[in-house]
Tab-separated table of C-alpha atoms in Angstrom:
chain	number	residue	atom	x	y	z
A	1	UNK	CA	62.563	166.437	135.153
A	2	UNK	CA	62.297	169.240	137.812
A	3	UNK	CA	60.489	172.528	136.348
A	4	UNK	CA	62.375	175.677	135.648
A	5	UNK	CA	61.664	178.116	139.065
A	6	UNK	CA	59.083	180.651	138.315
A	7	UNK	CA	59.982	184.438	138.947
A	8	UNK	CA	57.936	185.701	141.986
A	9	UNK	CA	54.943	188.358	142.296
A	10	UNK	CA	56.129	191.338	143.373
A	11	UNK	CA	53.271	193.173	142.967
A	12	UNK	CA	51.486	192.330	146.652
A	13	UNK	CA	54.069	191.727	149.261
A	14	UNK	CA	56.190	194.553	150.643
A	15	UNK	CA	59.460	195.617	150.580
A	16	UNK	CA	61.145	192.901	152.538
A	17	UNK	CA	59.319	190.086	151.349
A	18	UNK	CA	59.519	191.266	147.901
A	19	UNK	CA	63.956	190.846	148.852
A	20	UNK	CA	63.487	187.583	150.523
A	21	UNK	CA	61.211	186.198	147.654
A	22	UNK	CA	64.219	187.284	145.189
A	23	UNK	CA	67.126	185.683	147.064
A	24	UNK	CA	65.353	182.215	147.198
A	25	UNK	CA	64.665	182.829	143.360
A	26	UNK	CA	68.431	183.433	142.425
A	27	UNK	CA	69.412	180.395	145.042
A	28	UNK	CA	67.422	178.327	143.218
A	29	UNK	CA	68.646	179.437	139.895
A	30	UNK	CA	71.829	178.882	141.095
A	31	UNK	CA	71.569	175.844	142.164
A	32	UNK	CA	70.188	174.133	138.887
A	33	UNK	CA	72.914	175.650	137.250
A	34	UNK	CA	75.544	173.508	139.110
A	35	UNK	CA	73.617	170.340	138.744
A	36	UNK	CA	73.410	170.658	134.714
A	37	UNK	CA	77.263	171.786	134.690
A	38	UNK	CA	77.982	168.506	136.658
A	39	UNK	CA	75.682	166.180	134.045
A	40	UNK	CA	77.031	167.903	131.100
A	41	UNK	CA	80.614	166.929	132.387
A	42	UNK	CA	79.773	163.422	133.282
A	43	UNK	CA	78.311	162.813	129.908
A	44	UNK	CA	81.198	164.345	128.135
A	45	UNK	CA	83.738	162.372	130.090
A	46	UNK	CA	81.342	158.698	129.179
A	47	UNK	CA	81.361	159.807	125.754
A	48	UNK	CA	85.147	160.278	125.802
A	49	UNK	CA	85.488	156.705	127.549
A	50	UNK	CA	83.948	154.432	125.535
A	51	UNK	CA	85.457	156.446	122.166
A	52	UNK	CA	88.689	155.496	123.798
A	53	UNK	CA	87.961	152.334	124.698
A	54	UNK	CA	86.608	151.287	121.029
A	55	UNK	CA	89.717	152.954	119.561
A	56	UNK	CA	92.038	150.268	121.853
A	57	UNK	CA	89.578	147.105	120.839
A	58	UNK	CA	90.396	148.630	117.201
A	59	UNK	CA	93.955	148.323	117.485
A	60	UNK	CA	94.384	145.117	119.146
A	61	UNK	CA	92.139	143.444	116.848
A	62	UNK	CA	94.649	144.755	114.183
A	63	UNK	CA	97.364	143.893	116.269
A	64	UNK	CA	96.243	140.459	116.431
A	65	UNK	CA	95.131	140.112	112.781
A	66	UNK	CA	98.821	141.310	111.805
A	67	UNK	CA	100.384	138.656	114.392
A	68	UNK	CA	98.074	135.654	113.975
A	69	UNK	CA	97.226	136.260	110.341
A	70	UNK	CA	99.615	138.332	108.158
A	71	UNK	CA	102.866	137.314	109.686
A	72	UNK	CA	102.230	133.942	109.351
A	73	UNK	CA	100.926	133.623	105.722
A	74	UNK	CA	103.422	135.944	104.474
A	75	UNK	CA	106.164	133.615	106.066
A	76	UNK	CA	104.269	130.731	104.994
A	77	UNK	CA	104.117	132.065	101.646
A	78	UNK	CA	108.039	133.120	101.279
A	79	UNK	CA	108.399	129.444	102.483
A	80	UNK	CA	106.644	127.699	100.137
A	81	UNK	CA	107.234	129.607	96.938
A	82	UNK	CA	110.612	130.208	97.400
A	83	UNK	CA	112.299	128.118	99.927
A	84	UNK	CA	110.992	124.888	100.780
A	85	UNK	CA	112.986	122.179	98.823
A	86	UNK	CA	111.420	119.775	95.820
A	87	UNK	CA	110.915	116.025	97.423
A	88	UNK	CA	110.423	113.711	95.046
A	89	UNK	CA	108.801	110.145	95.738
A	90	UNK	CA	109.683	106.576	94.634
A	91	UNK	CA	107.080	104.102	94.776
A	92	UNK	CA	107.132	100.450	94.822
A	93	UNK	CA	104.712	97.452	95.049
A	94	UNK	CA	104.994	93.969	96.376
A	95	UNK	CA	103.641	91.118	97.961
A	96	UNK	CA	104.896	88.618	100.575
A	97	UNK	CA	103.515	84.964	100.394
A	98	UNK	CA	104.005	81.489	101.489
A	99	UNK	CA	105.447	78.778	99.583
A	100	UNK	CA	102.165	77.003	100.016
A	101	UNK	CA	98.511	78.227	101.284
A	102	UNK	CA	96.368	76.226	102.672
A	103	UNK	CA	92.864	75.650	100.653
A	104	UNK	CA	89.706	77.367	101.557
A	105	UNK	CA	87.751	74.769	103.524
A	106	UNK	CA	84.405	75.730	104.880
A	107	UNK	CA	85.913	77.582	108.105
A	108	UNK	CA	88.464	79.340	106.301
A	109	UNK	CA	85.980	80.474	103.982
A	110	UNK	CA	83.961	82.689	106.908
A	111	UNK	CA	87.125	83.386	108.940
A	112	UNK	CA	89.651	84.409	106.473
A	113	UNK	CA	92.649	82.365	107.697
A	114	UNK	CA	94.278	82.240	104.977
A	115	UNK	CA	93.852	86.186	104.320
A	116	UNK	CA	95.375	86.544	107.733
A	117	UNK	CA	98.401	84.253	106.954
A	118	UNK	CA	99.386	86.780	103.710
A	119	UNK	CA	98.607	89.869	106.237
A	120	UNK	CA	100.941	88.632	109.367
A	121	UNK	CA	104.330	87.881	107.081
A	122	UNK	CA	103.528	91.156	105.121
A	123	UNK	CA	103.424	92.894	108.414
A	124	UNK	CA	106.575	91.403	109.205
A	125	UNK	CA	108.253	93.771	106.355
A	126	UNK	CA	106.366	96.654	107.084
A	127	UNK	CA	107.677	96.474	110.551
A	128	UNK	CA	111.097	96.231	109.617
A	129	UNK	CA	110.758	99.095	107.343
A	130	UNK	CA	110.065	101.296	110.000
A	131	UNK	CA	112.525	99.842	112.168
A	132	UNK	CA	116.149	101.252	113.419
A	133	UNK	CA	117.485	98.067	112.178
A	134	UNK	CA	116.442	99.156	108.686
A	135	UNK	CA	117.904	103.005	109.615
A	136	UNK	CA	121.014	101.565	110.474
A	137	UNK	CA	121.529	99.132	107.451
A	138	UNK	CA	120.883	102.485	105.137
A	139	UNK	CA	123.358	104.500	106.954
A	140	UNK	CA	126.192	101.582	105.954
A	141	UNK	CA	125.024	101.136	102.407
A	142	UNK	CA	123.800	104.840	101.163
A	143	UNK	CA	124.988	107.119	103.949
A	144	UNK	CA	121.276	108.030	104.238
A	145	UNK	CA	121.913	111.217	106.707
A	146	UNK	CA	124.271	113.032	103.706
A	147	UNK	CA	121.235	112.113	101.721
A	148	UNK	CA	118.615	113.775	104.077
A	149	UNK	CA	120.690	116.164	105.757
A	150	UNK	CA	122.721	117.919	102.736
A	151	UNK	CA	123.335	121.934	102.839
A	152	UNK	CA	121.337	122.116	99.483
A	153	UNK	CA	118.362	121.543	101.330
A	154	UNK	CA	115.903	124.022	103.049
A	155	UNK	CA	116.505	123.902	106.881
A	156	UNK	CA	112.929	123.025	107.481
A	157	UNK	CA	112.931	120.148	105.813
A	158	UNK	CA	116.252	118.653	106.041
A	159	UNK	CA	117.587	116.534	108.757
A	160	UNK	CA	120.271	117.862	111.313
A	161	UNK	CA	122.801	115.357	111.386
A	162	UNK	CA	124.150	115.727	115.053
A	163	UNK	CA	120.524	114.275	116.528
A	164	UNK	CA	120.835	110.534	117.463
A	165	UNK	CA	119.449	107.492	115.654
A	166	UNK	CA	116.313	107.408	117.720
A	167	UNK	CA	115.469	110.759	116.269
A	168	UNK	CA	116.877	109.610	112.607
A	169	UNK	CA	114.295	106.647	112.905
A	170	UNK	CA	111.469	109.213	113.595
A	171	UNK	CA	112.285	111.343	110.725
A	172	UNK	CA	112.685	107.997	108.987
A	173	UNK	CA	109.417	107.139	109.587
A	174	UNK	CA	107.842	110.246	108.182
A	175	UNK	CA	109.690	110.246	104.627
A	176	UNK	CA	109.077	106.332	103.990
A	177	UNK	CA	106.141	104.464	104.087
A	178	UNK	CA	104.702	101.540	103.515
A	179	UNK	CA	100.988	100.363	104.117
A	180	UNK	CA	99.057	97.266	103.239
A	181	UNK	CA	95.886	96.834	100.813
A	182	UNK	CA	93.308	94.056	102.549
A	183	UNK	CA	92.642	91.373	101.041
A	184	UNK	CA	95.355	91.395	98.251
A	185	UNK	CA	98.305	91.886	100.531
A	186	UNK	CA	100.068	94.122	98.035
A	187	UNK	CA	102.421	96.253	100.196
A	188	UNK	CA	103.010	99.256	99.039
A	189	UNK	CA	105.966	101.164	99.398
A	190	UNK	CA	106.903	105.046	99.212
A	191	UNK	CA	110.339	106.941	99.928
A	192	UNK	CA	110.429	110.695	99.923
A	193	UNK	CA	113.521	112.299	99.069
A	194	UNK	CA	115.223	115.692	97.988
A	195	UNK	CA	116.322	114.163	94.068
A	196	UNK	CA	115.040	111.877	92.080
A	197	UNK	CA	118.181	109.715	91.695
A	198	UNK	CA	117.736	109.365	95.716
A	199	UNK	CA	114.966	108.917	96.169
A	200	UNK	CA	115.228	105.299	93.537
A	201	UNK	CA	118.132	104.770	94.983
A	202	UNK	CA	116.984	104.222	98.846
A	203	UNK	CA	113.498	102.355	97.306
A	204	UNK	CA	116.212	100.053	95.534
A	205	UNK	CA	117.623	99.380	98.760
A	206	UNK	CA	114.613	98.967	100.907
A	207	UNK	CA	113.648	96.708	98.743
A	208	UNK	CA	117.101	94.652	98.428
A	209	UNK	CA	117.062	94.765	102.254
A	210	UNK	CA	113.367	93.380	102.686
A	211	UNK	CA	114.460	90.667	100.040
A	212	UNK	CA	117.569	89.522	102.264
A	213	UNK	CA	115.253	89.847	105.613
A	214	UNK	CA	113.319	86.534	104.167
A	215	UNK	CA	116.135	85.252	102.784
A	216	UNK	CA	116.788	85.541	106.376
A	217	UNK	CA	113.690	84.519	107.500
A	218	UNK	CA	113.659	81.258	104.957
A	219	UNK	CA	117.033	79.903	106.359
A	220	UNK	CA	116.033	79.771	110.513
A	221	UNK	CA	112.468	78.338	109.329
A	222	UNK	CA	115.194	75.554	107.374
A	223	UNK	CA	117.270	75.091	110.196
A	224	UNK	CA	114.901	74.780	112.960
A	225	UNK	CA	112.817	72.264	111.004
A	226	UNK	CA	116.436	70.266	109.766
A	227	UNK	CA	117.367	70.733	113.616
A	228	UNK	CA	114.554	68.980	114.878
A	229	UNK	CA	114.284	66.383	112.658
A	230	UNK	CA	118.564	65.431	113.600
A	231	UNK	CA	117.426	65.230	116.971
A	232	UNK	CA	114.719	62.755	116.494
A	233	UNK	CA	117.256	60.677	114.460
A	234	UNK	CA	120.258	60.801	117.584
A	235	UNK	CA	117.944	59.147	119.827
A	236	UNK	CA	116.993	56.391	116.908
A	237	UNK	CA	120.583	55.994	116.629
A	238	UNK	CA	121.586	55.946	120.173
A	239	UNK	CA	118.383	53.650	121.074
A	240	UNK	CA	119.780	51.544	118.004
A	241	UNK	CA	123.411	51.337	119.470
A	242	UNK	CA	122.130	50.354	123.160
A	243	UNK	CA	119.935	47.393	121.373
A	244	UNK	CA	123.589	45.960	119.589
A	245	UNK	CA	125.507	46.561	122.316
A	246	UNK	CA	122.997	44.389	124.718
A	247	UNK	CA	122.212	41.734	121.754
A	248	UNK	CA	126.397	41.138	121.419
A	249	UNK	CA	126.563	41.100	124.959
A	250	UNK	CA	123.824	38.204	125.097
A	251	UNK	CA	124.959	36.126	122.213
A	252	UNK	CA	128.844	36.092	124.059
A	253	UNK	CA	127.851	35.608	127.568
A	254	UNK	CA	124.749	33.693	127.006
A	255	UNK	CA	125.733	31.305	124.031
A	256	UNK	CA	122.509	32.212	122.572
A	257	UNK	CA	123.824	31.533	118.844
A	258	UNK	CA	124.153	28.321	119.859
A	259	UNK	CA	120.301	27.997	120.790
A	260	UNK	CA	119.368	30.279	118.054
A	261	UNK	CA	120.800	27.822	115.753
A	262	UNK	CA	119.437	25.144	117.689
A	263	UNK	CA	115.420	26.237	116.837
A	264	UNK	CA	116.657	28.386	114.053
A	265	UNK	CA	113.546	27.878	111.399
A	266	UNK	CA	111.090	28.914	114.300
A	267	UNK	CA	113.307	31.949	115.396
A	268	UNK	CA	113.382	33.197	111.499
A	269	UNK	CA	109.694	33.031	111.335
A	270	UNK	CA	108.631	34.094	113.920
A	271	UNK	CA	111.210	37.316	114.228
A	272	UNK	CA	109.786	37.943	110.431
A	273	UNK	CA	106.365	38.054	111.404
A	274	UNK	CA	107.148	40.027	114.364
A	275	UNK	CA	108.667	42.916	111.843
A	276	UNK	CA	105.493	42.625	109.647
A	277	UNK	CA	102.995	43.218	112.437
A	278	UNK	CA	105.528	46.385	113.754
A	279	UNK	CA	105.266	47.786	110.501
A	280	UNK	CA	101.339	47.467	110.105
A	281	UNK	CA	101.116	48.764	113.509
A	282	UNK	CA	102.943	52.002	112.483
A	283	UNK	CA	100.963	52.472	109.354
A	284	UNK	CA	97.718	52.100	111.092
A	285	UNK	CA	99.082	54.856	113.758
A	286	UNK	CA	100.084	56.897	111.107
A	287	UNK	CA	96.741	56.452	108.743
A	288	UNK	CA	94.661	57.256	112.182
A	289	UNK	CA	95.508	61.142	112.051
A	290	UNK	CA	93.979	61.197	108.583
A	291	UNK	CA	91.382	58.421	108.023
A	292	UNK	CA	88.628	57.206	110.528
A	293	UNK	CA	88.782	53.983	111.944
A	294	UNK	CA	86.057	52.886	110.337
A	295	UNK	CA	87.252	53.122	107.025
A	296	UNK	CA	86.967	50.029	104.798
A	297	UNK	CA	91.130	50.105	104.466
A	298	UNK	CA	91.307	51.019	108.434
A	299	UNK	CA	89.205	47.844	108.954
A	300	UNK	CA	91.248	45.796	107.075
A	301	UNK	CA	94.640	46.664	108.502
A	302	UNK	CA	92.964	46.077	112.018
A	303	UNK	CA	92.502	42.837	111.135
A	304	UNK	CA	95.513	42.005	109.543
A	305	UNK	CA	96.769	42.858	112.763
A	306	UNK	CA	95.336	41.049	115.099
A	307	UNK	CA	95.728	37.992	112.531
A	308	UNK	CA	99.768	38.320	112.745
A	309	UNK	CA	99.460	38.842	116.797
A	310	UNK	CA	97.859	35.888	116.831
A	311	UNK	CA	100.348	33.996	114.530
A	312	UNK	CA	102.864	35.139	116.855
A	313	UNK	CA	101.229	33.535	120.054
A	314	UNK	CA	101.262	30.275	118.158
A	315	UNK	CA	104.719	30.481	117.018
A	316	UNK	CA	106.036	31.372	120.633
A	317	UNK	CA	103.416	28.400	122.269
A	318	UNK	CA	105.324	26.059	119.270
A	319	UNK	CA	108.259	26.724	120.272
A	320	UNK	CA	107.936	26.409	123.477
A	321	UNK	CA	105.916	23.279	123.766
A	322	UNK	CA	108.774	21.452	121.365
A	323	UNK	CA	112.233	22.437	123.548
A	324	UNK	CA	109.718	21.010	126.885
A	325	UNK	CA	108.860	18.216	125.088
A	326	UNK	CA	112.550	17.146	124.764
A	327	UNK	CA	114.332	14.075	127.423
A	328	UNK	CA	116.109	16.389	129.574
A	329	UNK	CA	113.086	18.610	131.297
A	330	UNK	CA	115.682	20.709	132.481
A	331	UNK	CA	117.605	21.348	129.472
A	332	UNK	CA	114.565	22.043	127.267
A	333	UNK	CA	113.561	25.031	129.998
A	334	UNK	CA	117.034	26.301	129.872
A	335	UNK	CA	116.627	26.601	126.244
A	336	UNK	CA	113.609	28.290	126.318
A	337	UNK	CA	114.187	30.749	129.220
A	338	UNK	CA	117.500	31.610	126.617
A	339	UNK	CA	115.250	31.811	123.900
A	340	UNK	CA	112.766	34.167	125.344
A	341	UNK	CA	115.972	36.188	126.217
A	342	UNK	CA	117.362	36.643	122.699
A	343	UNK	CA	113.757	36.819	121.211
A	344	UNK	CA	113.315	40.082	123.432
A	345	UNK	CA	116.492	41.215	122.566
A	346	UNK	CA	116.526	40.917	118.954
A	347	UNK	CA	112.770	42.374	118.586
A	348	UNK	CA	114.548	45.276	120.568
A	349	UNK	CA	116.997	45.443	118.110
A	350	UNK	CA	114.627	45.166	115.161
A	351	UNK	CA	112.474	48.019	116.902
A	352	UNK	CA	115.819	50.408	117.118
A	353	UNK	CA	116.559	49.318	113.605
A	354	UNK	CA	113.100	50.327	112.117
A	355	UNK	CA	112.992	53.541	114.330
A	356	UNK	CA	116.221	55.048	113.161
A	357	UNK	CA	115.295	54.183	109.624
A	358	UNK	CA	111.901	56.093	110.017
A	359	UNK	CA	113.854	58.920	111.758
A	360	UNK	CA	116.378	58.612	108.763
A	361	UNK	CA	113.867	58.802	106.066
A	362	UNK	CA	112.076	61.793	107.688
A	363	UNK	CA	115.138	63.721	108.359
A	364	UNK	CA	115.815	63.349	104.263
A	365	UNK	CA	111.969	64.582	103.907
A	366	UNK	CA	112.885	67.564	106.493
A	367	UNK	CA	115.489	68.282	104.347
A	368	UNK	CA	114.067	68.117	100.952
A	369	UNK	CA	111.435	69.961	102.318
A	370	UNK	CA	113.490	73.112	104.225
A	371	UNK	CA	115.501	73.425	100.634
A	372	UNK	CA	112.432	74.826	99.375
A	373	UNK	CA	111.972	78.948	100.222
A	374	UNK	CA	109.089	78.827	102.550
A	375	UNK	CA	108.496	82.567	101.830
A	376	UNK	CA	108.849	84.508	98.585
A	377	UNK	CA	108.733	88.377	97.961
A	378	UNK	CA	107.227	88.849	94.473
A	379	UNK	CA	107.919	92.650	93.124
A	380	UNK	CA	104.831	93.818	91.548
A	381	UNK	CA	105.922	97.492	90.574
A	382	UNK	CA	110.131	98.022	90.648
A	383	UNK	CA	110.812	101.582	91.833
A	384	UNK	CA	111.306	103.947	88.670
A	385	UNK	CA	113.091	107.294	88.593
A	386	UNK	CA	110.371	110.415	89.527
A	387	UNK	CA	110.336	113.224	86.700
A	388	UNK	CA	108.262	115.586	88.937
A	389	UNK	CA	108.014	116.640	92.284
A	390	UNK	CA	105.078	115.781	94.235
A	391	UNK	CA	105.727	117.689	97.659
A	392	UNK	CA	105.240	119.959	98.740
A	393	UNK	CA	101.688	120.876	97.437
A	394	UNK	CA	102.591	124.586	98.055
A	395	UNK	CA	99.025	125.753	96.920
A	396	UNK	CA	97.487	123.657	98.971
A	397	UNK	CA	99.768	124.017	102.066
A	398	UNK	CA	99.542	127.989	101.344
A	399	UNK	CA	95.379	127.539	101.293
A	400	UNK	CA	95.538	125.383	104.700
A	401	UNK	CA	97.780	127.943	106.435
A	402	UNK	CA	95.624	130.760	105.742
A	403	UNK	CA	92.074	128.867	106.219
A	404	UNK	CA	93.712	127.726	109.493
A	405	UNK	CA	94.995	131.272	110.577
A	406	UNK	CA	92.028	133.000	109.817
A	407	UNK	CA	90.123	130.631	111.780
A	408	UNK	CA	92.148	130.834	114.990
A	409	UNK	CA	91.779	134.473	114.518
A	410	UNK	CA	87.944	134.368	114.357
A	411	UNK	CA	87.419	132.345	117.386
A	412	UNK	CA	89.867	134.392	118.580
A	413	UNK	CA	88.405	137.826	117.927
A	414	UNK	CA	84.926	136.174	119.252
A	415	UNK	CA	85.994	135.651	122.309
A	416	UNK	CA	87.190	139.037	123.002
A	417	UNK	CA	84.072	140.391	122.119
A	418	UNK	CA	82.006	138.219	124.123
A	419	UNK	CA	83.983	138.929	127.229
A	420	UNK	CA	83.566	142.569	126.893
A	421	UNK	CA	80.180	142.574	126.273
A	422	UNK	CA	79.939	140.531	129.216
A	423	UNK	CA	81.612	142.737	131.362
A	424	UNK	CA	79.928	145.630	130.313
């Protein structure tokens, strides 16, 4: 800091000097006048700047606090204590299973297969629950936009009826639903509405509604298991009618009744043991799936088998040798080359025979079996009338409004200040 100017000695200079040592003195003066006027001002005007400055931060931050925080909890408030509209909520559990699970075996034990089965057809419901098909259904039964989308109802809450069904299903989809407990399967299903008689009232129909979808469900499982099993029995029947038609057409043309009759004892036979060893054939097919081969019963059957194939040679060598053994060579091999015609004829015939009464008897099991529901929803908890509402949680909603608010308003607030100390 520069030191104040000291006042000259008069006392041994002269007249002029003593003038010219007293002008430099009030220059001086002078000037360090003008420099402290000019630092006072400065510091006057910075004083005044930031004072004015803090005085705007002060009002927007009240500003804010009135638009991010009061406004909005006052409104939210007003909403919830005086406007918002009483839902009330109808609740129902159920389960959907199969007419028969499958045992636990040691696979299904680790993976949970069966589990999975119960899951998949209760998923089935769930997803038609939240579908449009559902919405739509509603609409025709209950008229379920009058329900959501009466006058008595707050405007925040209720449904405007002009919007189209994709927006219905959306709205849907927030005041029902229904969610799945693992392992158990227990579905469990919840409809929000604006009175307690509706709100039974649409649970009553979901539920009647999921009860008809595997009704549903039950009757295309019947009729594509009946369908395929009528198919399998109009080829039997029309590999049946081609045998007939070609055995007729044999035993006309060919005279083979005559020559049947003629070695009729060793046709019988061996056309009888020709059915036995089809019929052992099929059962040891059919016991194959299921039992090894080298079960004891397996073992036998094979060897019943091959005992009637070889029967059969014999009986076709026997009859054979006796019709060439006859006087007329020629005769005797036009007997057996008819023989051998009719014999393939009628086993074709027996074959078509046998196969449509398989494909008869498992078309009757198809049936038996497809009258039986393959699916079954069992109601656990019926859907009872609520006494009291349960949204909306206005204390809670009220707490979560203003914990939220005050938060925005804080971060906010934070970031203003760290800006401006930034910039500072």
């Amino acid at each position: 800091m520069d030191e104040p100017p000291k006042s000259p000695d008069l006392r041994t200079v002269n007249a002029l000097e003593r003038a010219e040592a007293v002008q430099r003195f009030l220059a001086e003066a002078a000037r360090r006048a003008r420099f402290s006027a000019r630092a006072r001002g400065a510091y006057q005007k910075s004083s005044f700047a930031e004072r004015r400055g803090a005085k705007a931060m002060r009002i927007a931050f009240l500003v804010l606090a009135i638009v991010m925080v009061a406004i909005p909890n006052v409104v939210g408030g007003l909403y919830y204590g005086l406007l918002a509209s009483d839902q009330y909520v109808a609740e129902a559990k159920f389960t959907v299973s199969s007419a028969a699970i499958p045992k636990l075996d040691g696979l299904g034990s680790v993976t949970g297969l069966p589990q999975m089965m119960i899951f998949q057809d209760s998923m089935i419901i769930i997803e038609y629950i939240e579908s449009r098909t559902l919405v739509e259904q509603l609409e025709r039964q209950v008229n379920l936009r009058e329900l959501y989308g009466s006058d008595r109802i707050d405007w925040w809450a209720r449904f405007k009826k002009s919007k189209p069904i994709e927006k219905f299903t959306d709205y849907w989809k927030k005041m029902a639903t229904a969610t799945i407990s693992f392992p158990s399967g227990i579905v469990t299903l919840t409809v929000r509405a604006f009175s307690p008689a509706d709100a039974k009232t649409i649970a009553d129909k979901v539920i009647a509604d999921c009860e008809t979808l595997v009704n549903d469900l039950n009757e295309r499982m019947r009729q594509d298991t009946v369908r395929a099993s009528e198919q399998d029995v109009e080829r039997a029947a029309e590999r049946l009618k081609v045998a007939r038609v070609n055995l007729e057409r044999a035993r006309n043309t060919e005279g083979l009744i005559d020559v049947r009759q003629t070695s009729k004892s060793q046709s019988e036979v061996l056309s009888a043991v020709q059915i036995e060893l089809l019929k052992y054939q099929q059962e040891y097919l059919t016991q194959s799936r299921y039992v090894d081969e080298s079960a004891p019963q397996m073992r036998v059957m094979k060897r019943r088998i091959e005992s009637l194939e070889k029967q059969i040679a014999g009986l076709e060598r026997e009859i054979t040798s006796r019709e060439q053994q006859g006087i007329d060579a020629l005769a005797s091999k036009t007997l057996s080359g008819k023989m051998t015609t009719f014999a393939n004829l009628d086993l074709e015939h027996k074959i078509a025979e046998t196969s449509y009464q398989i494909a008869t008897a498992s078309l009757d099991g198809a049936r038996l079996f497809a009258d039986r529901k393959l699916l079954y929803l069992h109601q656990i908890e019926a859907p009872a009338l609520p006494e009291d509402a349960r949204y909306p949680r206005r204390w809670l909603y009220t707490g979560l409004l203003l914990a939220g608010t005050l938060t925005l308003y804080g971060i906010v607030v934070g970031l203003i200040a760290f800006v401006r100390n930034h910039m500072a």
